[in-house]
mmCIF file of C-alpha atoms in Angstrom:
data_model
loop_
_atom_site.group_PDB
_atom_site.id
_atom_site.type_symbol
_atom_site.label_atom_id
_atom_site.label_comp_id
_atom_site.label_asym_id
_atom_site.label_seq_id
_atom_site.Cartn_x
_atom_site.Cartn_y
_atom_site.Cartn_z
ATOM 1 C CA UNK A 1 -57.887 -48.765 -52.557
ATOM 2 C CA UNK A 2 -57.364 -45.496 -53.240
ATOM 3 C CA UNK A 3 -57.228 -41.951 -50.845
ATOM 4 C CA UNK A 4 -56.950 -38.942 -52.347
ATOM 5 C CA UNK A 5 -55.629 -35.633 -50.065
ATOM 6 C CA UNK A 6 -57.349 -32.512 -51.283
ATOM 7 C CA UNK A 7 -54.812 -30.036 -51.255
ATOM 8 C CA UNK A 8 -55.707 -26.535 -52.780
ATOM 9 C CA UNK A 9 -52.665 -23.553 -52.987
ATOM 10 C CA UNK A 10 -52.352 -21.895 -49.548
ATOM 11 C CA UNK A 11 -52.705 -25.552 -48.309
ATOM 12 C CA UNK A 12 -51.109 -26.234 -44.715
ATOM 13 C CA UNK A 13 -48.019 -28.472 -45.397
ATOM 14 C CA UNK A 14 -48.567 -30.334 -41.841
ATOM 15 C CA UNK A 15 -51.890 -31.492 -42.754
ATOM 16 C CA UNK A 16 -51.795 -32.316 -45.862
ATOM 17 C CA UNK A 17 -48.046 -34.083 -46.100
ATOM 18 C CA UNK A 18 -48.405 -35.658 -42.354
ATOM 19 C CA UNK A 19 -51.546 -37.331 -43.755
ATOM 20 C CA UNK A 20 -49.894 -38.470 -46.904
ATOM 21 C CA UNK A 21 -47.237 -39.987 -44.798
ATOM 22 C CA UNK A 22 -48.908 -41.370 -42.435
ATOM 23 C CA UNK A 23 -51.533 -43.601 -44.936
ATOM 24 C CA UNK A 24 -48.873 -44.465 -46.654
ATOM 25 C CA UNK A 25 -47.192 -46.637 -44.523
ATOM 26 C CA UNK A 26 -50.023 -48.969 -45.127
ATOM 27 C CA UNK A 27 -48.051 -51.582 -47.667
ATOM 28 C CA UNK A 28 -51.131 -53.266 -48.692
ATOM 29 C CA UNK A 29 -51.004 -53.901 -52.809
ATOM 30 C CA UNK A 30 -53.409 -51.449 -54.245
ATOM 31 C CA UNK A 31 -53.621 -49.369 -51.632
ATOM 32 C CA UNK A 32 -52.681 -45.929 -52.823
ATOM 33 C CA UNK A 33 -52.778 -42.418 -51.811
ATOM 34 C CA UNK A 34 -52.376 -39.191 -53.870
ATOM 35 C CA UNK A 35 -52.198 -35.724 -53.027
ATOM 36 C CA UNK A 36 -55.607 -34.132 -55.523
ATOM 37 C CA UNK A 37 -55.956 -30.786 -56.597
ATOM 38 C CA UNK A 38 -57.618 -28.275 -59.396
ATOM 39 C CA UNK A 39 -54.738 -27.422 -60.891
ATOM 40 C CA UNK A 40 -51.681 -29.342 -61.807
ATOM 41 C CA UNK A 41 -49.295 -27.916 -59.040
ATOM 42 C CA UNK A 42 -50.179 -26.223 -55.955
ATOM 43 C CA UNK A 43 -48.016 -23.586 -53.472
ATOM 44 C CA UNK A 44 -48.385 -24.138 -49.965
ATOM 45 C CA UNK A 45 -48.850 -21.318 -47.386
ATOM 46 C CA UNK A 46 -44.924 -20.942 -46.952
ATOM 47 C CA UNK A 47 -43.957 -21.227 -50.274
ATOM 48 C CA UNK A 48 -43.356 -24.972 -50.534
ATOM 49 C CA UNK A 49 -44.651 -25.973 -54.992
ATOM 50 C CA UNK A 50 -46.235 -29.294 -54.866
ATOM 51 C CA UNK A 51 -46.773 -31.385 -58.139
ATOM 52 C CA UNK A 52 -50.573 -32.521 -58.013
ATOM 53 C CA UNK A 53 -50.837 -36.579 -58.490
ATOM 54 C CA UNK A 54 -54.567 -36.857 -59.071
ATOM 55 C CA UNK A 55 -57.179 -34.533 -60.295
ATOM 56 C CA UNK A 56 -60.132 -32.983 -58.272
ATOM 57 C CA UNK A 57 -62.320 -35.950 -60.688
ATOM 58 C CA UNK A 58 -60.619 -38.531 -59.870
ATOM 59 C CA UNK A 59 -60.938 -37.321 -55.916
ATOM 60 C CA UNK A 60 -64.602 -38.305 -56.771
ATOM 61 C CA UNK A 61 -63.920 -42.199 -57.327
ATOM 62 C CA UNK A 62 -61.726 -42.867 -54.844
ATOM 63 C CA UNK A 63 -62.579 -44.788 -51.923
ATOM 64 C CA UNK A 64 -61.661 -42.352 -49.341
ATOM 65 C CA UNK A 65 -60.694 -38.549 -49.193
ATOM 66 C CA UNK A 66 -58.882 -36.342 -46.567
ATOM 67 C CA UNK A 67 -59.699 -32.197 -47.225
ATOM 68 C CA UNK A 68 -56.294 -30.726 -46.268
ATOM 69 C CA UNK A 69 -56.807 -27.299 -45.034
ATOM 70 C CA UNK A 70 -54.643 -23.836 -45.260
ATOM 71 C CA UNK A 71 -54.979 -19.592 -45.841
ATOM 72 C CA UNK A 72 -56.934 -19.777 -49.003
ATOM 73 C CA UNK A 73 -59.835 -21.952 -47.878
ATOM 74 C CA UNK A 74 -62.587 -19.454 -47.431
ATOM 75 C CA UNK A 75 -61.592 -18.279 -51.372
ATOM 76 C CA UNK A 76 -62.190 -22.242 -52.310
ATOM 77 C CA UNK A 77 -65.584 -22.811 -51.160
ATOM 78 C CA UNK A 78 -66.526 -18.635 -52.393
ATOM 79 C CA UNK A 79 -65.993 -20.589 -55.938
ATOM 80 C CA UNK A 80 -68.976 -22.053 -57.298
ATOM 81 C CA UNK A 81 -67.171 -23.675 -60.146
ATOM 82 C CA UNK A 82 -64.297 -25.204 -58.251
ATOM 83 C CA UNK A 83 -66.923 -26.630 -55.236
ATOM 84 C CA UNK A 84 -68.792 -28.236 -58.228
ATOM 85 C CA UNK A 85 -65.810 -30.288 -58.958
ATOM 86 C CA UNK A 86 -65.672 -31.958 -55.199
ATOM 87 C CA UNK A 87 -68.234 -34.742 -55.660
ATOM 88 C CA UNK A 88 -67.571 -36.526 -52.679
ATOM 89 C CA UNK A 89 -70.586 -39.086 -51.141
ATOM 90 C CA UNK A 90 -70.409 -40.430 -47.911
ATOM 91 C CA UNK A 91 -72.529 -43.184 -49.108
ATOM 92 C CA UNK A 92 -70.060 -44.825 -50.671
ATOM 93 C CA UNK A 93 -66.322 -42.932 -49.340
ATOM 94 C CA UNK A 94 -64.947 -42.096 -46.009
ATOM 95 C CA UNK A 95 -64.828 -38.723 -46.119
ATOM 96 C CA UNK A 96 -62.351 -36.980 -43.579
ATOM 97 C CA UNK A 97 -61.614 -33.292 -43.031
ATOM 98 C CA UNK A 98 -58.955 -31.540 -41.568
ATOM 99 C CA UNK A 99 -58.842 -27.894 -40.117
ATOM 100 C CA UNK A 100 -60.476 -25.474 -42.445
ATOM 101 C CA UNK A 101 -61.090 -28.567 -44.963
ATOM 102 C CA UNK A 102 -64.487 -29.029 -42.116
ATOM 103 C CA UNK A 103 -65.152 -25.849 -43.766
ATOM 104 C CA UNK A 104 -65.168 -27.413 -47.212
ATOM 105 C CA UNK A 105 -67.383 -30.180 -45.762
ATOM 106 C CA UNK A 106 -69.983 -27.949 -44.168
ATOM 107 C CA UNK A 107 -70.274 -25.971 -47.614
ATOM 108 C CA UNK A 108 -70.790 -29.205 -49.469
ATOM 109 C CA UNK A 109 -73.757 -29.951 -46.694
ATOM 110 C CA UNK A 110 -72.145 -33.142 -45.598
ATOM 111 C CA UNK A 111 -72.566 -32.446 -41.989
ATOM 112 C CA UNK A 112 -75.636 -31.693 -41.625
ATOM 113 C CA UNK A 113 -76.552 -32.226 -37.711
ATOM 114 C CA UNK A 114 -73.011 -33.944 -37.507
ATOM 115 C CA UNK A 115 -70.790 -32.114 -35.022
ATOM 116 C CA UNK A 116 -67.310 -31.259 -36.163
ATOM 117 C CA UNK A 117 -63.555 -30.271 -35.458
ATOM 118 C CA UNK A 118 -61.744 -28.044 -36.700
ATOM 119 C CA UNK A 119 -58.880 -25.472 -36.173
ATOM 120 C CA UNK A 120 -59.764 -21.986 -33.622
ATOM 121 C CA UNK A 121 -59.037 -19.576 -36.592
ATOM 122 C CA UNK A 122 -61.562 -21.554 -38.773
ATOM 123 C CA UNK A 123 -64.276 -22.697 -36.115
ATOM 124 C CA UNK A 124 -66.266 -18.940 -35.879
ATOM 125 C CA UNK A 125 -66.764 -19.715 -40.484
ATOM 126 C CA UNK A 126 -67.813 -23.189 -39.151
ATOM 127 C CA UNK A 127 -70.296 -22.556 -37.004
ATOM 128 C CA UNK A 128 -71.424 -19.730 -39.114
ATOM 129 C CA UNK A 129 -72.264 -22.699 -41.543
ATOM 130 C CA UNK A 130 -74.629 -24.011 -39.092
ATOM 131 C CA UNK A 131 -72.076 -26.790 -37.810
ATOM 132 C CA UNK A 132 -71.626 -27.225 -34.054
ATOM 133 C CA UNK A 133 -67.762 -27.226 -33.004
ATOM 134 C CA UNK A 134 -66.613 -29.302 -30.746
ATOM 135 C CA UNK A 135 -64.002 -28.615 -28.378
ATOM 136 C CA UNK A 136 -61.646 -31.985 -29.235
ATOM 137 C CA UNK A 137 -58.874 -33.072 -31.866
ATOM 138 C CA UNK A 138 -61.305 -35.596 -33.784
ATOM 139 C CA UNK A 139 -64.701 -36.660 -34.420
ATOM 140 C CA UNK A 140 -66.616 -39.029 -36.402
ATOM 141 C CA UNK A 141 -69.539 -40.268 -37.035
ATOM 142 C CA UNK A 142 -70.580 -43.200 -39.809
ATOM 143 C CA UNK A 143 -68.212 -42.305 -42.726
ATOM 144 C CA UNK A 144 -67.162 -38.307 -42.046
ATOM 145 C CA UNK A 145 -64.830 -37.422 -39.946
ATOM 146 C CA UNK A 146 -63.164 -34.312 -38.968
ATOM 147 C CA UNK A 147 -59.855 -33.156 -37.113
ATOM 148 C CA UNK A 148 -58.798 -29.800 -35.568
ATOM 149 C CA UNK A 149 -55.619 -28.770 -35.212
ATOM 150 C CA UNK A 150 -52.732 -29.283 -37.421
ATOM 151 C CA UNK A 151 -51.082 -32.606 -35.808
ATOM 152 C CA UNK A 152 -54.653 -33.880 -35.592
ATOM 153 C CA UNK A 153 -54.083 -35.174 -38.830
ATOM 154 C CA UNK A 154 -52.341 -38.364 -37.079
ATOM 155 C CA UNK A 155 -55.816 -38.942 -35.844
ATOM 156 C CA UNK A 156 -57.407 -38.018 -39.085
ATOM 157 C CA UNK A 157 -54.674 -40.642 -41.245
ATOM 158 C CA UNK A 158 -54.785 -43.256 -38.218
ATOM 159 C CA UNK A 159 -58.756 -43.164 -38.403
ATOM 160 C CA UNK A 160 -58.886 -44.072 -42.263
ATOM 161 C CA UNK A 161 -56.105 -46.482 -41.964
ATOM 162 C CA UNK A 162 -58.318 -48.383 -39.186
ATOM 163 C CA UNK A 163 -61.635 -48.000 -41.225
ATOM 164 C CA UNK A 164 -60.253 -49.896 -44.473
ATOM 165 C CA UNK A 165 -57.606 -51.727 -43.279
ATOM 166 C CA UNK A 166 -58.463 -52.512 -39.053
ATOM 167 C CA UNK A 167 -56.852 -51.048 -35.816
ATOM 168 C CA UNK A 168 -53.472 -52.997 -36.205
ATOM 169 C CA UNK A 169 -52.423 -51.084 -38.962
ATOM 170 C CA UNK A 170 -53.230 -48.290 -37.923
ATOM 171 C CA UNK A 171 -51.177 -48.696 -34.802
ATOM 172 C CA UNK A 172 -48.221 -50.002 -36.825
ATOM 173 C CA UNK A 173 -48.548 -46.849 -39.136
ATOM 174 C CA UNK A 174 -48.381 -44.352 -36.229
ATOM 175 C CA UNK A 175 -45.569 -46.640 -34.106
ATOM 176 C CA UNK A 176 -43.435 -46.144 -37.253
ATOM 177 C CA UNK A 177 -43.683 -41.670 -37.511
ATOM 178 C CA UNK A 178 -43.790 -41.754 -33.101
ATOM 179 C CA UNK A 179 -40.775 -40.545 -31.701
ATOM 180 C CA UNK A 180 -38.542 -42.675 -29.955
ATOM 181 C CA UNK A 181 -38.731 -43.616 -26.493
ATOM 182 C CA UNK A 182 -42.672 -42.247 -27.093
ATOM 183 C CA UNK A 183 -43.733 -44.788 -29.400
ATOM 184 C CA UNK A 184 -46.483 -46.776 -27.008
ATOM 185 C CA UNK A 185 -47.666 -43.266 -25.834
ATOM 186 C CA UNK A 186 -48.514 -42.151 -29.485
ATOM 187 C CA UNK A 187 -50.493 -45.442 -29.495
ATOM 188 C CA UNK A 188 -51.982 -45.019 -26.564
ATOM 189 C CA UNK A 189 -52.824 -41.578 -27.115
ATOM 190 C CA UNK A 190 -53.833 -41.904 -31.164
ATOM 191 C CA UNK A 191 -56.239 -45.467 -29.841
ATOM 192 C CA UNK A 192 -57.929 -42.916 -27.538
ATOM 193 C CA UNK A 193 -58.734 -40.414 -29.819
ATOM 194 C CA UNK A 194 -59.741 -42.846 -32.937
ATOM 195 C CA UNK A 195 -61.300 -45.720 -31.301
ATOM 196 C CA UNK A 196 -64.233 -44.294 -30.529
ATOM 197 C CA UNK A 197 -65.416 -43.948 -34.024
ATOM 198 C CA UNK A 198 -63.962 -46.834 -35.903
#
């Protein structure tokens, strides 16, 4: 099982690297999740160089993938050649966006007459896209889902976790990252938000 992070330069180290941490507390053999990206390292918006782990191509043959989101977005889907390389199909992926990666989505046409999340800054490019915005930290519906807000992308990791591998795990994977002394409100609160569309 494989889930690959999009993760373009300018990217948004909180969604991104929560995600990444997050799904990877699944320790399921085979399950494995990469940070993806066009070029072989990417610089987040403050700075941070990341060392890509998977290619945009192989993005397109994994079983799931999260768009991370960050300052450059609007440049990424303005590139014809670099949106040609995100073949993503909901037919046969989970496809989850965070932020201004609903952006990247609604380019791509995957949510057509699907409503979406997605961060303040980004939702006026959104809905300029044709996508209705809703006012909450995640929604889904079949296999796309999409997160607004940066620590969304709990929701966003807990909500793939619990679509391949059940609710349990997802709960153990967010118990683990909760704070202490909070850990069965972050359940509580992360059950709320995904349940709904698992």
């Amino acid at each position: 099982m494989h889930i690959a992070i999009l993760t373009f330069d300018g990217f948004n180290e909180l969604d991104s690297l929560i995600a990444l941490g997050i799904l990877n507390r699944v320790r399921t053999p085979g399950w494995r999740v990469s940070i993806a990206s066009p070029t072989p390292t990417v610089r987040s918006m403050n700075g941070v160089l990341l060392e890509a782990q998977a290619t945009l191509e192989d993005a397109a043959g994994a079983d799931a993938v999260v768009v991370g989101s960050g300052i450059r977005t609007r440049d990424v889907v303005a590139d014809p050649a670099l949106m040609a390389r995100l073949r993503l199909d909901p037919q046969r992926q989970l496809l989850g966006a965070q932020c201004s990666g609903t952006l990247v989505l609604a380019k791509l046409g995957l949510l057509r007459d699907v409503p979406a999340c997605t961060d303040l800054t980004t939702k006026p490019w959104v809905q300029e896209a044709g996508v209705s915005v809703l006012d909450q930290p995640l929604f889904a519906r079949e296999n796309v889902a999409t997160a607004g807000g940066c620590l969304a992308s709990q929701y966003l990791a807990a909500w793939v976790i619990a679509r391949l591998q059940g609710m349990p795990a997802a709960e153990d994977a967010i118990h683990y990252v909760a704070p202490v002394g909070e850990k069965e409100e972050y359940v509580a609160r992360m059950r709320a938000n995904v349940v709904p569309y698992v």
